[in-house]
Tab-separated table of N, CA and C in Angstrom:
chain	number	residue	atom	x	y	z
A	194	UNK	N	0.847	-1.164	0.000
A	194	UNK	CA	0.000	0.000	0.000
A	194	UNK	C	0.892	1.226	0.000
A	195	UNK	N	0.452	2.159	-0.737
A	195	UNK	CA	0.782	3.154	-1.040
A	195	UNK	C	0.571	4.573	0.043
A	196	UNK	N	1.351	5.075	0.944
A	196	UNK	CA	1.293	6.747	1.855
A	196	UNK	C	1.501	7.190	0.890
A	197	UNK	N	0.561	8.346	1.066
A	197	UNK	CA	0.708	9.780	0.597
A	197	UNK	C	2.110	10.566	1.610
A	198	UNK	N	2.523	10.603	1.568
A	198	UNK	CA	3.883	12.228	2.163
A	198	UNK	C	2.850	13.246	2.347
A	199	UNK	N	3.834	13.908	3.644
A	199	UNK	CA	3.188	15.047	4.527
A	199	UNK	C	2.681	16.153	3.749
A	200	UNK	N	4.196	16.157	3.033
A	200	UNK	CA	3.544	17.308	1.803
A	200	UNK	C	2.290	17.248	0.975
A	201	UNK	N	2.097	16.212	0.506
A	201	UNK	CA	1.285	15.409	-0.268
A	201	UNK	C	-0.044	15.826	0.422
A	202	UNK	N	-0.159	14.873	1.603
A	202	UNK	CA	-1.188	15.380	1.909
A	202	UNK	C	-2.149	16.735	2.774
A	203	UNK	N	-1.230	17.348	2.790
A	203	UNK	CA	-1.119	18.777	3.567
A	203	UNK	C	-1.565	19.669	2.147
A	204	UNK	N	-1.048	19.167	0.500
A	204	UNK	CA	-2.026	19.883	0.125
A	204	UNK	C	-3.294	19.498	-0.122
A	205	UNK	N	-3.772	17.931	-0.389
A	205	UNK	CA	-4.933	17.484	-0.383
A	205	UNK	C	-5.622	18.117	0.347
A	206	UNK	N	-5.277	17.971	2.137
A	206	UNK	CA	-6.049	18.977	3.074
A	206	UNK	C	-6.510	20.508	2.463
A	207	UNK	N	-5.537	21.147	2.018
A	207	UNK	CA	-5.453	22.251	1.873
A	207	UNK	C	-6.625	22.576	0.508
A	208	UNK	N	-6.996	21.549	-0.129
A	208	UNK	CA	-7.433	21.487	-1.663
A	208	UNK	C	-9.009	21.383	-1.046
A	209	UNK	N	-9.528	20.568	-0.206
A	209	UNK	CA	-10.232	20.155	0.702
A	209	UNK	C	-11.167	21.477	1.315
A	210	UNK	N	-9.988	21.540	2.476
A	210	UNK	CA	-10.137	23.097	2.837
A	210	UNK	C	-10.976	24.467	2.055
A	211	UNK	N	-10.122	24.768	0.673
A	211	UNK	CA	-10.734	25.530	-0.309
A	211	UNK	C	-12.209	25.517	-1.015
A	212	UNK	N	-11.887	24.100	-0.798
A	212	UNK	CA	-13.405	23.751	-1.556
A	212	UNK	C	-14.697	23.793	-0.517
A	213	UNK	N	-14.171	23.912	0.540
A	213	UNK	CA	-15.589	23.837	1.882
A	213	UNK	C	-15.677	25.224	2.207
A	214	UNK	N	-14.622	26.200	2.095
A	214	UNK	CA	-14.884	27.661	2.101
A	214	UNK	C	-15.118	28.413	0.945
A	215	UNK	N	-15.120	27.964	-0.590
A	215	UNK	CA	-16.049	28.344	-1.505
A	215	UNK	C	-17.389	27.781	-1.502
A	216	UNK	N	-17.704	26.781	-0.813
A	216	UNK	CA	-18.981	26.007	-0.848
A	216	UNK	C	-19.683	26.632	0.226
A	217	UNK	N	-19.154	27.275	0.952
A	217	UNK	CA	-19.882	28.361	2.093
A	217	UNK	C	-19.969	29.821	1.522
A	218	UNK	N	-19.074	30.338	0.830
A	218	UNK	CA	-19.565	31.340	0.214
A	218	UNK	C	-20.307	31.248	-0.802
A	219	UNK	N	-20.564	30.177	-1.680
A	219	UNK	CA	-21.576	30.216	-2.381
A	219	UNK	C	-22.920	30.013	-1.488
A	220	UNK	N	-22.992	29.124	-0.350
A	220	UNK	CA	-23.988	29.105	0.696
A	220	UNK	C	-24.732	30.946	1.231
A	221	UNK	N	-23.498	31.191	1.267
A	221	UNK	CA	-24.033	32.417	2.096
A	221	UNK	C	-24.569	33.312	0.586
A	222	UNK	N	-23.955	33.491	-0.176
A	222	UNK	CA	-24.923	33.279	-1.338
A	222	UNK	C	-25.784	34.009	-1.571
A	223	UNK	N	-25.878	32.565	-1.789
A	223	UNK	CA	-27.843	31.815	-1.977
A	223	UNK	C	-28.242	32.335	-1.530
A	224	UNK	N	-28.148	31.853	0.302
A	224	UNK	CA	-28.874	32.825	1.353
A	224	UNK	C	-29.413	34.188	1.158
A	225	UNK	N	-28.816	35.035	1.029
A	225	UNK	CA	-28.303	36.826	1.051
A	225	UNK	C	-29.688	36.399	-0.375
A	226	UNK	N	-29.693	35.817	-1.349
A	226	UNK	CA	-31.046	36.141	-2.308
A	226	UNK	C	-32.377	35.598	-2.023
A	227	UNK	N	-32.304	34.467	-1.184
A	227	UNK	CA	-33.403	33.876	-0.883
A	227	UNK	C	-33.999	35.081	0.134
A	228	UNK	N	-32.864	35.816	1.208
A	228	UNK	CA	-33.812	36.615	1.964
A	228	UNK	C	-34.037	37.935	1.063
A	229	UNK	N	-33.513	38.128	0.364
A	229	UNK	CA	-33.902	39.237	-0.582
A	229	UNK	C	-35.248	38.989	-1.054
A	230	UNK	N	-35.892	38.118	-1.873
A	230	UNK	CA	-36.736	37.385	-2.489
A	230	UNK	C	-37.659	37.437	-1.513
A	231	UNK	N	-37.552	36.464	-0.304
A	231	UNK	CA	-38.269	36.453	0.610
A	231	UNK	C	-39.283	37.790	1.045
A	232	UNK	N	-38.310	39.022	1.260
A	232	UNK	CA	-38.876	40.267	1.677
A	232	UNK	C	-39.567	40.716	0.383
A	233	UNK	N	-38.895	40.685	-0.357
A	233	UNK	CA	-39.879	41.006	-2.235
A	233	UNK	C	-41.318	40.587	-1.868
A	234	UNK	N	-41.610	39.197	-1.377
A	234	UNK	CA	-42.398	38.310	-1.732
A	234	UNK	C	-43.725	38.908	-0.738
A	235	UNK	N	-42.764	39.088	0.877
A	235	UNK	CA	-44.007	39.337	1.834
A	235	UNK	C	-44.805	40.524	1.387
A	236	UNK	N	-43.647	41.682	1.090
A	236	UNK	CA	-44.416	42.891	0.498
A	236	UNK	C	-45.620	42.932	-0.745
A	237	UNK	N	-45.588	42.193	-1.491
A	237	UNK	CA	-46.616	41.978	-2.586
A	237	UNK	C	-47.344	41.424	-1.933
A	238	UNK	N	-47.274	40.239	-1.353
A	238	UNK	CA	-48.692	39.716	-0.500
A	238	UNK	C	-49.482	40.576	0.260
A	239	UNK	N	-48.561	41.546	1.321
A	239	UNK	CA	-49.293	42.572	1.816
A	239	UNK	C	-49.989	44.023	0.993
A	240	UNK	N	-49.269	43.866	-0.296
A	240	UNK	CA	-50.154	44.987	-1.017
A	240	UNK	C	-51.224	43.677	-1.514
A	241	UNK	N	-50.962	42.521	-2.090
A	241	UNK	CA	-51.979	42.718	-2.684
A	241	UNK	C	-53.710	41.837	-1.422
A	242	UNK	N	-53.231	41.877	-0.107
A	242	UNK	CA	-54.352	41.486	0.811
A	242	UNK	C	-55.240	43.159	0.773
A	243	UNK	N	-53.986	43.907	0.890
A	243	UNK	CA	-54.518	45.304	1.503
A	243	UNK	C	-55.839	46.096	0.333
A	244	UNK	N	-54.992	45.707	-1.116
A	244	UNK	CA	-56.046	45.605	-2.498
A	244	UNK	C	-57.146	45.196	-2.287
A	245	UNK	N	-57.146	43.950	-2.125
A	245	UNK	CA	-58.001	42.838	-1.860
A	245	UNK	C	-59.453	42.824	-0.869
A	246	UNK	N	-58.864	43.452	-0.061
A	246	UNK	CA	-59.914	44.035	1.219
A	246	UNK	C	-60.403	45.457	0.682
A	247	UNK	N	-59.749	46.085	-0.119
A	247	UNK	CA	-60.255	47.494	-0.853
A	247	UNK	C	-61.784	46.833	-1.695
A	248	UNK	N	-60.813	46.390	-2.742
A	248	UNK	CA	-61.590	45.827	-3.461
A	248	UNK	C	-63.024	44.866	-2.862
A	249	UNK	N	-62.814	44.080	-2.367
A	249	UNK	CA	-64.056	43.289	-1.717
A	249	UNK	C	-64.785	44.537	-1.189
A	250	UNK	N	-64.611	45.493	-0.265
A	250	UNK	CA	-64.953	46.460	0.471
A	250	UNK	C	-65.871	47.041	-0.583
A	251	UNK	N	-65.415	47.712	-2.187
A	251	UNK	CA	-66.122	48.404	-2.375
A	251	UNK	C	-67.325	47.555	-3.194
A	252	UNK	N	-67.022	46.257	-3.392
A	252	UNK	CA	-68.369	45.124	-4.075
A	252	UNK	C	-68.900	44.905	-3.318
A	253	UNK	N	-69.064	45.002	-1.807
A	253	UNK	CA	-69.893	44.659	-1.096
A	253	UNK	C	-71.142	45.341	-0.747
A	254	UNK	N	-70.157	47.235	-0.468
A	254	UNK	CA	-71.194	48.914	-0.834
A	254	UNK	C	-71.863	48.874	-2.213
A	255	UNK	N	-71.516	48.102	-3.267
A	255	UNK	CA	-72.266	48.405	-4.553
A	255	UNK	C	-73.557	47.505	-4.420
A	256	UNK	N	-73.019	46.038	-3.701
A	256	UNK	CA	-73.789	45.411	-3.886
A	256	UNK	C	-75.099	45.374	-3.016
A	257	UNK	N	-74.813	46.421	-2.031
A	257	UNK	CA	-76.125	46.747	-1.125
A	257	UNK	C	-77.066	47.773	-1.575
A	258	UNK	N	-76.332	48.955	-2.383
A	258	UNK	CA	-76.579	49.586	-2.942
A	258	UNK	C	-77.877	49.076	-4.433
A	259	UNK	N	-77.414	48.479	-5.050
A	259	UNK	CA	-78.171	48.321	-5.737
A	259	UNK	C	-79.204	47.091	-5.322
A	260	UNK	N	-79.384	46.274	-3.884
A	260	UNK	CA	-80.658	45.995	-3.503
A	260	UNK	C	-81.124	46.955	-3.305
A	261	UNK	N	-80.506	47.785	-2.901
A	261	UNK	CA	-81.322	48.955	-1.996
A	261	UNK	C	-82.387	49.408	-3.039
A	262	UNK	N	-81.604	49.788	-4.422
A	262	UNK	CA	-81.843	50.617	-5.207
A	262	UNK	C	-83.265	49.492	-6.201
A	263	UNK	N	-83.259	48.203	-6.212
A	263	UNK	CA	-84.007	47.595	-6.675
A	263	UNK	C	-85.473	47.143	-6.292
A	264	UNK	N	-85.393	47.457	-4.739
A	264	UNK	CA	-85.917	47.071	-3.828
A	264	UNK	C	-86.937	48.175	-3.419
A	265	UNK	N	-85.856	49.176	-3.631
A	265	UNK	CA	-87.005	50.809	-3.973
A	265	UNK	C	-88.095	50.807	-4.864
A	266	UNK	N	-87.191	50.104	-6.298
A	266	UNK	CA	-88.360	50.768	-7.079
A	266	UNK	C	-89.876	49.711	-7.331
A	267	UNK	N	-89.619	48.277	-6.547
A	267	UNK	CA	-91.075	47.432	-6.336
A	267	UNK	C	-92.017	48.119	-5.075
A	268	UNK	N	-91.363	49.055	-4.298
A	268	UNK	CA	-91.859	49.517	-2.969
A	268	UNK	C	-92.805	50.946	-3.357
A	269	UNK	N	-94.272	51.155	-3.394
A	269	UNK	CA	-94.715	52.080	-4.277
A	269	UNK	C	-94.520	53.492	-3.135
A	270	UNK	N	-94.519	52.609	-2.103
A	270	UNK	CA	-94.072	54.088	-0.596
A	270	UNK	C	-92.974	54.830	-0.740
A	271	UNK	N	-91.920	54.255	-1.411
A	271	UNK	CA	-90.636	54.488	-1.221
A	271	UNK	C	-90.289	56.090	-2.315
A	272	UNK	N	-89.832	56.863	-1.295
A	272	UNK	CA	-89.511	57.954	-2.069
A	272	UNK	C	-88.346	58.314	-3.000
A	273	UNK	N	-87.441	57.164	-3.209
A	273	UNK	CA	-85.812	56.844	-3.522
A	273	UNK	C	-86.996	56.094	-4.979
A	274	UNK	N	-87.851	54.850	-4.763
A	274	UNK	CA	-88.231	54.606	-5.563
A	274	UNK	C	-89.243	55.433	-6.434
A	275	UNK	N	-89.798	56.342	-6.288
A	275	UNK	CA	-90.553	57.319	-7.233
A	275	UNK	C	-89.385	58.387	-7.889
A	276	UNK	N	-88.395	58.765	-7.081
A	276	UNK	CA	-87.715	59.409	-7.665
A	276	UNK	C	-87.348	58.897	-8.796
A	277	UNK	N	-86.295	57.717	-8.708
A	277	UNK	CA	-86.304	56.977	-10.058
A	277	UNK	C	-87.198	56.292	-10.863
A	278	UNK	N	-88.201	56.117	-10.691
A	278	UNK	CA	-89.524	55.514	-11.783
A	278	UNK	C	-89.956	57.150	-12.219
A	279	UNK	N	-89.297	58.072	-11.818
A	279	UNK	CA	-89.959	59.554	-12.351
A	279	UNK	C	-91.692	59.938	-11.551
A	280	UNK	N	-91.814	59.328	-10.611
A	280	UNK	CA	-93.482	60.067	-10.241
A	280	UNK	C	-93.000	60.807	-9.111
A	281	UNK	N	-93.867	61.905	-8.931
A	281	UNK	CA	-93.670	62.800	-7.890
A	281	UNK	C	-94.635	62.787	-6.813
């Protein structure tokens, strides 16, 4: 069987070595974009919930609105409903 020499393997180590501290800076990386990304990501979710609740908010006022408004004009009491059927 064949030793490697001190030298020998002191640079293997050393070759070793290099490759586990570029494999951590590519680690840290990654990292450094995933949390970049990450924060990208929460912020759009929070605009688009904050949209979202706008939006629902104002289909919900339309949509009462126009029972309201439909509901007037079968009601012959209703003064919202004569206004719009035109009788005074």
């Amino acid at each position: 069987m064949q030793f490697l020499g001190n030298n020998k393997l002191a640079e293997v180590f050393q070759h070793i070595w290099d490759n586990m501290e570029s494999a951590q800076r590519y680690q840290k990386t990654f990292n450094n974009f995933e949390v970049h990304d990450r924060v990208i990501a929460e912020n759009n979710f929070e605009r688009v919930n904050f949209w979202s609740i706008i939006h629902l908010s104002i289909m919900i006022i339309v949509s009462i609105i126009q029972v309201v408004t439909i509901r007037s004009l079968f009601e012959s009491k209703s003064a919202y409903g004569k206004f719009l059927r035109g009788k005074k």
